Tab-separated table of C-alpha atoms in Angstrom:
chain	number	residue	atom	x	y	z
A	19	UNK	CA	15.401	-46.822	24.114
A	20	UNK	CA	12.977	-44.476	21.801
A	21	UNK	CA	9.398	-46.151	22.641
A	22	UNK	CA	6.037	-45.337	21.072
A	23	UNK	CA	4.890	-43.412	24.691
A	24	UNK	CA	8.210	-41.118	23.445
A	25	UNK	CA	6.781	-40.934	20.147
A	26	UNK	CA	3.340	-40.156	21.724
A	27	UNK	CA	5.094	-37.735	24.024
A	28	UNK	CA	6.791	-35.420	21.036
A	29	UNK	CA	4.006	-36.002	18.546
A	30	UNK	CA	1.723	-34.223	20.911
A	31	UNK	CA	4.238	-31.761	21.890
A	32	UNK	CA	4.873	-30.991	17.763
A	33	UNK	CA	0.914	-30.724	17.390
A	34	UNK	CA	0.764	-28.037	20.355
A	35	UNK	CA	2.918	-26.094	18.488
A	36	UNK	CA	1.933	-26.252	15.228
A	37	UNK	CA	-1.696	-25.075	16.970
A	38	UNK	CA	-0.119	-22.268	18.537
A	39	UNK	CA	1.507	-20.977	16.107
A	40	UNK	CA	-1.873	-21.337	13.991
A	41	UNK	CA	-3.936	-19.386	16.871
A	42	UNK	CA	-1.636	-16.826	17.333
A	43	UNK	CA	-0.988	-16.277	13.396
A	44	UNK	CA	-5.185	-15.985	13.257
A	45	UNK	CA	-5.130	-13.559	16.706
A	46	UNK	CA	-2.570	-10.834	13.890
A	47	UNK	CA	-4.825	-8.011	12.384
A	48	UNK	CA	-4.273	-8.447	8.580
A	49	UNK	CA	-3.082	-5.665	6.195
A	50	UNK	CA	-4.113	-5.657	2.962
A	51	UNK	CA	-2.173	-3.777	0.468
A	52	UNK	CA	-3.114	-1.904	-2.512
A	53	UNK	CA	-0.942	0.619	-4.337
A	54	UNK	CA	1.543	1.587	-7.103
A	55	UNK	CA	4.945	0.524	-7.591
A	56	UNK	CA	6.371	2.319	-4.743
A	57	UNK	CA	3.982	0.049	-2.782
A	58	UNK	CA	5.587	-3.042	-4.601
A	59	UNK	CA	9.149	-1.850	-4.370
A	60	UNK	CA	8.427	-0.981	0.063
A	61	UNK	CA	6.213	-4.579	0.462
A	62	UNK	CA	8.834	-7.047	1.023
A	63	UNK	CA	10.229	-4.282	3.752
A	64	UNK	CA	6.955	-3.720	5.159
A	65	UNK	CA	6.409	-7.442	5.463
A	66	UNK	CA	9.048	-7.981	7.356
A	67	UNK	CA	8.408	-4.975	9.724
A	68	UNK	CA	4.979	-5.694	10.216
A	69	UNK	CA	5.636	-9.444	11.573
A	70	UNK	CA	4.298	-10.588	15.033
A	71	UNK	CA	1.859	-7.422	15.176
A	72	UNK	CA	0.022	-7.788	11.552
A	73	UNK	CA	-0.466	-10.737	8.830
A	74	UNK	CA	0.428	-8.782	5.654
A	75	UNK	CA	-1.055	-9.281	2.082
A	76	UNK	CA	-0.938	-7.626	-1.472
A	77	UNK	CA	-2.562	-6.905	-4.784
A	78	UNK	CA	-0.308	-9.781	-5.790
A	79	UNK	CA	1.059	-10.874	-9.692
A	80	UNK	CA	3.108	-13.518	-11.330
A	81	UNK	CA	5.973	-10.830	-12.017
A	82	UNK	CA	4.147	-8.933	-14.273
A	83	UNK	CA	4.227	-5.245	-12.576
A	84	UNK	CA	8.212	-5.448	-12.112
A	85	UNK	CA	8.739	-5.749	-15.612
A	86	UNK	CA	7.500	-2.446	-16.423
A	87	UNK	CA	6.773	-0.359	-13.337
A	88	UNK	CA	5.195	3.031	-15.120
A	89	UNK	CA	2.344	0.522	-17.055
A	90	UNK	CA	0.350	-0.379	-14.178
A	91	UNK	CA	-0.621	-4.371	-14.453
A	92	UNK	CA	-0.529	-7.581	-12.347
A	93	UNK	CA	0.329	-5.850	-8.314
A	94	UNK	CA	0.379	-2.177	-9.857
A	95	UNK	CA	-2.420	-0.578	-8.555
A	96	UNK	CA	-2.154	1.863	-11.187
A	97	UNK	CA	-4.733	4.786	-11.074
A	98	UNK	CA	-7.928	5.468	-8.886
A	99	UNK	CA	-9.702	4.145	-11.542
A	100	UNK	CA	-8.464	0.368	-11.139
A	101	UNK	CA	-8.298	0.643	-7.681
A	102	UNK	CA	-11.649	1.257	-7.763
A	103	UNK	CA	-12.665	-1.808	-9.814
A	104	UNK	CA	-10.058	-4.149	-8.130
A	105	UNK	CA	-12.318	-3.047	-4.558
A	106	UNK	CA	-15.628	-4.184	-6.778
A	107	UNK	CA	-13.871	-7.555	-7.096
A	108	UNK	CA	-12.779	-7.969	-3.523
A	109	UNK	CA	-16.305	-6.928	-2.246
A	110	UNK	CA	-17.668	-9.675	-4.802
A	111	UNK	CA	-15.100	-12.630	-3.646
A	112	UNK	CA	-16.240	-14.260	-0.513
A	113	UNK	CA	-13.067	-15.927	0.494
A	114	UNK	CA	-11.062	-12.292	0.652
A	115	UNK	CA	-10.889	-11.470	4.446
A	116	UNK	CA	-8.571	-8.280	5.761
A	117	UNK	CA	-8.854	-5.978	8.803
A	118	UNK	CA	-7.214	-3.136	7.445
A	119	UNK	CA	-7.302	-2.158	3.583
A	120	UNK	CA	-4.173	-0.038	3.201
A	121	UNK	CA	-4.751	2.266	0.014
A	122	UNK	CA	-2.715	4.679	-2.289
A	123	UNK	CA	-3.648	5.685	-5.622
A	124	UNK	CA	-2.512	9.293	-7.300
A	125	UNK	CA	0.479	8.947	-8.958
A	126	UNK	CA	-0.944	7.605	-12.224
A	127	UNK	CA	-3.946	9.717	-12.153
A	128	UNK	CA	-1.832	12.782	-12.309
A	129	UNK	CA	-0.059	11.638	-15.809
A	130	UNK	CA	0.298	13.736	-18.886
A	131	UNK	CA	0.547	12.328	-22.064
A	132	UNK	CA	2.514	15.659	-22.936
A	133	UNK	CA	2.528	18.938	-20.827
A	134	UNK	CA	-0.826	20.645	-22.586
A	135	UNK	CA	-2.621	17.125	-21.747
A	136	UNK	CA	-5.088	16.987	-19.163
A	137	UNK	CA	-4.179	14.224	-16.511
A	138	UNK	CA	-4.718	10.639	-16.750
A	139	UNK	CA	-8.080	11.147	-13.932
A	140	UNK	CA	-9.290	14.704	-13.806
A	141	UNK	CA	-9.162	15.608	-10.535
A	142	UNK	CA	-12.966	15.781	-10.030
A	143	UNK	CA	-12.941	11.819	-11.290
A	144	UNK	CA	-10.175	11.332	-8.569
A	145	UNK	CA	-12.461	12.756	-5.985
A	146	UNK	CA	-15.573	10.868	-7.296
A	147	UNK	CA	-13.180	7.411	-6.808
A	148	UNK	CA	-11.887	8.229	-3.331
A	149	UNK	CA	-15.766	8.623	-2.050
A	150	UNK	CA	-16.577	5.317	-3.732
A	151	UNK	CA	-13.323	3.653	-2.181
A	152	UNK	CA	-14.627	4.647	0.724
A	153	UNK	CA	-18.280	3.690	0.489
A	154	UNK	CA	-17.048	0.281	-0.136
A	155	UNK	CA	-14.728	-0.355	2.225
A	156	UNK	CA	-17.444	0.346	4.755
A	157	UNK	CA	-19.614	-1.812	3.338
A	158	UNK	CA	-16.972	-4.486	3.228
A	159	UNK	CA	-16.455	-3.968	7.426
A	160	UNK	CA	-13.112	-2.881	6.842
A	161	UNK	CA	-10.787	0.059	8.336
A	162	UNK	CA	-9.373	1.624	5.316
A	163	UNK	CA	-6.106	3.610	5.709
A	164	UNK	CA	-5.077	6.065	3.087
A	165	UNK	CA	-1.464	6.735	2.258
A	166	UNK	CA	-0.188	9.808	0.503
A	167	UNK	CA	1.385	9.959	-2.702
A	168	UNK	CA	5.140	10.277	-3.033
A	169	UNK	CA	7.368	13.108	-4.575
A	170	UNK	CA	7.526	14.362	-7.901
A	171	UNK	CA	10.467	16.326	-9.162
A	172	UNK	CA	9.227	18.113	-12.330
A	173	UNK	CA	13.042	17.924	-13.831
A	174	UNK	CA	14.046	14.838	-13.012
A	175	UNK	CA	10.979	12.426	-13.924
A	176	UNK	CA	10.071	14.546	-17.083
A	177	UNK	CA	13.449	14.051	-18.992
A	178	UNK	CA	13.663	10.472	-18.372
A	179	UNK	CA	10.667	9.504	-19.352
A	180	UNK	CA	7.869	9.887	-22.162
A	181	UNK	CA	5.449	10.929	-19.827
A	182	UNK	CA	5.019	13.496	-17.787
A	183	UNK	CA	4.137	14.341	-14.239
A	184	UNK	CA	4.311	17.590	-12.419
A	185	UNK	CA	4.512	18.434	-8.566
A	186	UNK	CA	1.526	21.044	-8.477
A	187	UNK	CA	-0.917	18.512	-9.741
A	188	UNK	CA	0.823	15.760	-7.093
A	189	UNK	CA	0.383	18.541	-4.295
A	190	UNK	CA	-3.242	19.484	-5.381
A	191	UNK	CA	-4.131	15.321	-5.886
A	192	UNK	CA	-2.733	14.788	-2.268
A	193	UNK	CA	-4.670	17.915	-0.926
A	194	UNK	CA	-7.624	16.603	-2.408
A	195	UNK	CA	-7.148	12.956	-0.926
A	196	UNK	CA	-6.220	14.666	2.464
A	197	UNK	CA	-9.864	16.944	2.605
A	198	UNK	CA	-11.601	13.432	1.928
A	199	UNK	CA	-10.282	11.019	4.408
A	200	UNK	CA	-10.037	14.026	7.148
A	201	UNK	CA	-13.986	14.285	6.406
A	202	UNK	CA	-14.697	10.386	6.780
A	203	UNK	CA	-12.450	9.964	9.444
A	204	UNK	CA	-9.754	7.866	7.346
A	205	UNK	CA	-6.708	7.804	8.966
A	206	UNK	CA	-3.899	9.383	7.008
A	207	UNK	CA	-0.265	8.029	6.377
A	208	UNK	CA	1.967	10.893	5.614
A	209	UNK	CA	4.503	8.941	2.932
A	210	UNK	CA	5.218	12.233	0.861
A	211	UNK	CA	6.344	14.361	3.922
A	212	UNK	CA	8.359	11.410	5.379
A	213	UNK	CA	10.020	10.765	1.370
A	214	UNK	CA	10.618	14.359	1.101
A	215	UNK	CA	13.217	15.119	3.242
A	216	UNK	CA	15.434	12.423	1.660
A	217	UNK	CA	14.426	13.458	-1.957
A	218	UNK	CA	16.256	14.173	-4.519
A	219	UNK	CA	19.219	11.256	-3.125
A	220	UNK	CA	16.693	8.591	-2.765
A	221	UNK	CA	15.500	8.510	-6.619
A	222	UNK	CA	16.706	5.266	-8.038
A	223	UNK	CA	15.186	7.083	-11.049
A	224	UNK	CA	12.680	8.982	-11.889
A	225	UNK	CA	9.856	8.264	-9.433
A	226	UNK	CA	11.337	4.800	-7.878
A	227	UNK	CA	13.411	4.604	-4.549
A	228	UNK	CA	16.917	3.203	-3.859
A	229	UNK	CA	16.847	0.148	-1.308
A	230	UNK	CA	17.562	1.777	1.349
A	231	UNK	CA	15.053	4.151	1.318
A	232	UNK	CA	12.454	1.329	1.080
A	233	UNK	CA	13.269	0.450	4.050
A	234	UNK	CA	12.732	3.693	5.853
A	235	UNK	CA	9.529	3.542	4.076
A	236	UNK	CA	8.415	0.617	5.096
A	237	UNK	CA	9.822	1.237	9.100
A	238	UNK	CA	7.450	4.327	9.069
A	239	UNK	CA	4.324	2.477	6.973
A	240	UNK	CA	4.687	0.074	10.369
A	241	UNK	CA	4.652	2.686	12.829
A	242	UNK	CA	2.116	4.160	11.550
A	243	UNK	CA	-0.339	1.459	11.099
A	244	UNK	CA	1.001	0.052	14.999
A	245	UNK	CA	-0.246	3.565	16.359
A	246	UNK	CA	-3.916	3.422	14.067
A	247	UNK	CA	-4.495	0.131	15.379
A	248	UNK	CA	-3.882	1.231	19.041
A	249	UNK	CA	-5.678	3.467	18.759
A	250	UNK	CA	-8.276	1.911	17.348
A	251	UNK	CA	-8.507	-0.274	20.216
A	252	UNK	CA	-8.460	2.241	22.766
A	253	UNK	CA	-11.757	3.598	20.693
């Protein structure tokens, strides 16, 4: 007969639980995400990888960004500008808590309203916003992690949309990125050599990635950060 020491018994047994799964979901490192849309399209991937080593979180919308992927809003971290002033915020909010602050920003700084257009961010801009990324992540006592921008294929993105973008100026946007976070010691996630060797298959159009290759994405995005944080602890 079910008796209130039973009750008792599994009521206790339910609240150990519950308290362990609480502790150990506080023991995870957090990720904190903040990128373009290849970022949004790889998250729900890279959640799922990352779970039982890191508590993952996003630059997160109502649905607004995956409406319109190429007009940065809402999750779309857009250019190096806005990631810029969406780190100002964070620093300013006292509830926002992360370990690691994993960043990407380049592929809308490098946009051309036509082919004699300068880019959206000159490159010395771009340069000036990755030191000040930097500056405050320190100053918010967090390990950022850079991640490199993906392809561009100068004739497939530039006929399909009314925009352009062109591979030198990804290459020499990347280079630039990779001189900075070598200097402060940023680790470096290598997303455009690892998307290369898959390109031009993986387009889902002109910039975006078919499922599958998300998923590969988001495999090596979780390797990655599993060896920075070892190491990290090793340090």
């Amino acid at each position: 007969m079910w008796s209130f020491k039973n009750f008792k018994v599994v009521l206790l047994l339910a609240l150990t639980i519950i308290a362990l799964q609480s502790f150990t979901t506080k023991l995870l490192p957090k990720v904190y995400v903040i990128g373009d849309s290849i970022s949004i399209h790889y998250g729900p991937y890279l959640k799922t990888s990352l779970e039982g080593f890191f508590s993952y979180d996003r630059k997160r919308d109502k649905g607004e960004a995956i409406k319109d992927l190429d007009h940065p809003v809402g999750a779309n971290g857009g250019d190096s500008g806005m990631v810029l002033a969406y780190l100002k915020e964070l620093k300013d909010s006292t509830d926002f808590k992360t370990d690691y602050l994993l960043v990407n920003c380049g592929l809308h700084d490098i946009k051309r309203k036509s082919p004699n257009d300068s880019t959206q961010i000159s490159l010395k801009k771009y340069k000036d916003n990755l030191q000040s990324i930097i500056t405050i992540s320190k100053d918010m006592k967090v390990k950022l992690v850079w991640v490199r921008s993906t392809p561009v294929v100068d004739s497939i993105h530039n006929k399909r949309v009314p925009f352009f973008r062109f591979e030198k100026d990804l290459i020499t946007y990347n280079k630039a990125a990779d001189s900075i976070m070598h200097q402060a010691h940023i680790p470096i996630i290598d997303l455009f050599t690892f998307t290369k060797k898959y390109i031009p298959d993986a387009y889902l159009d002109h910039i975006h990635y078919k499922k599958e290759i998300r998923e590969k994405q988001a495999d090596f995005i979780a390797g990655s950060l599993s060896a920075i944080f070892n190491c990290n602890q090793e340090d």
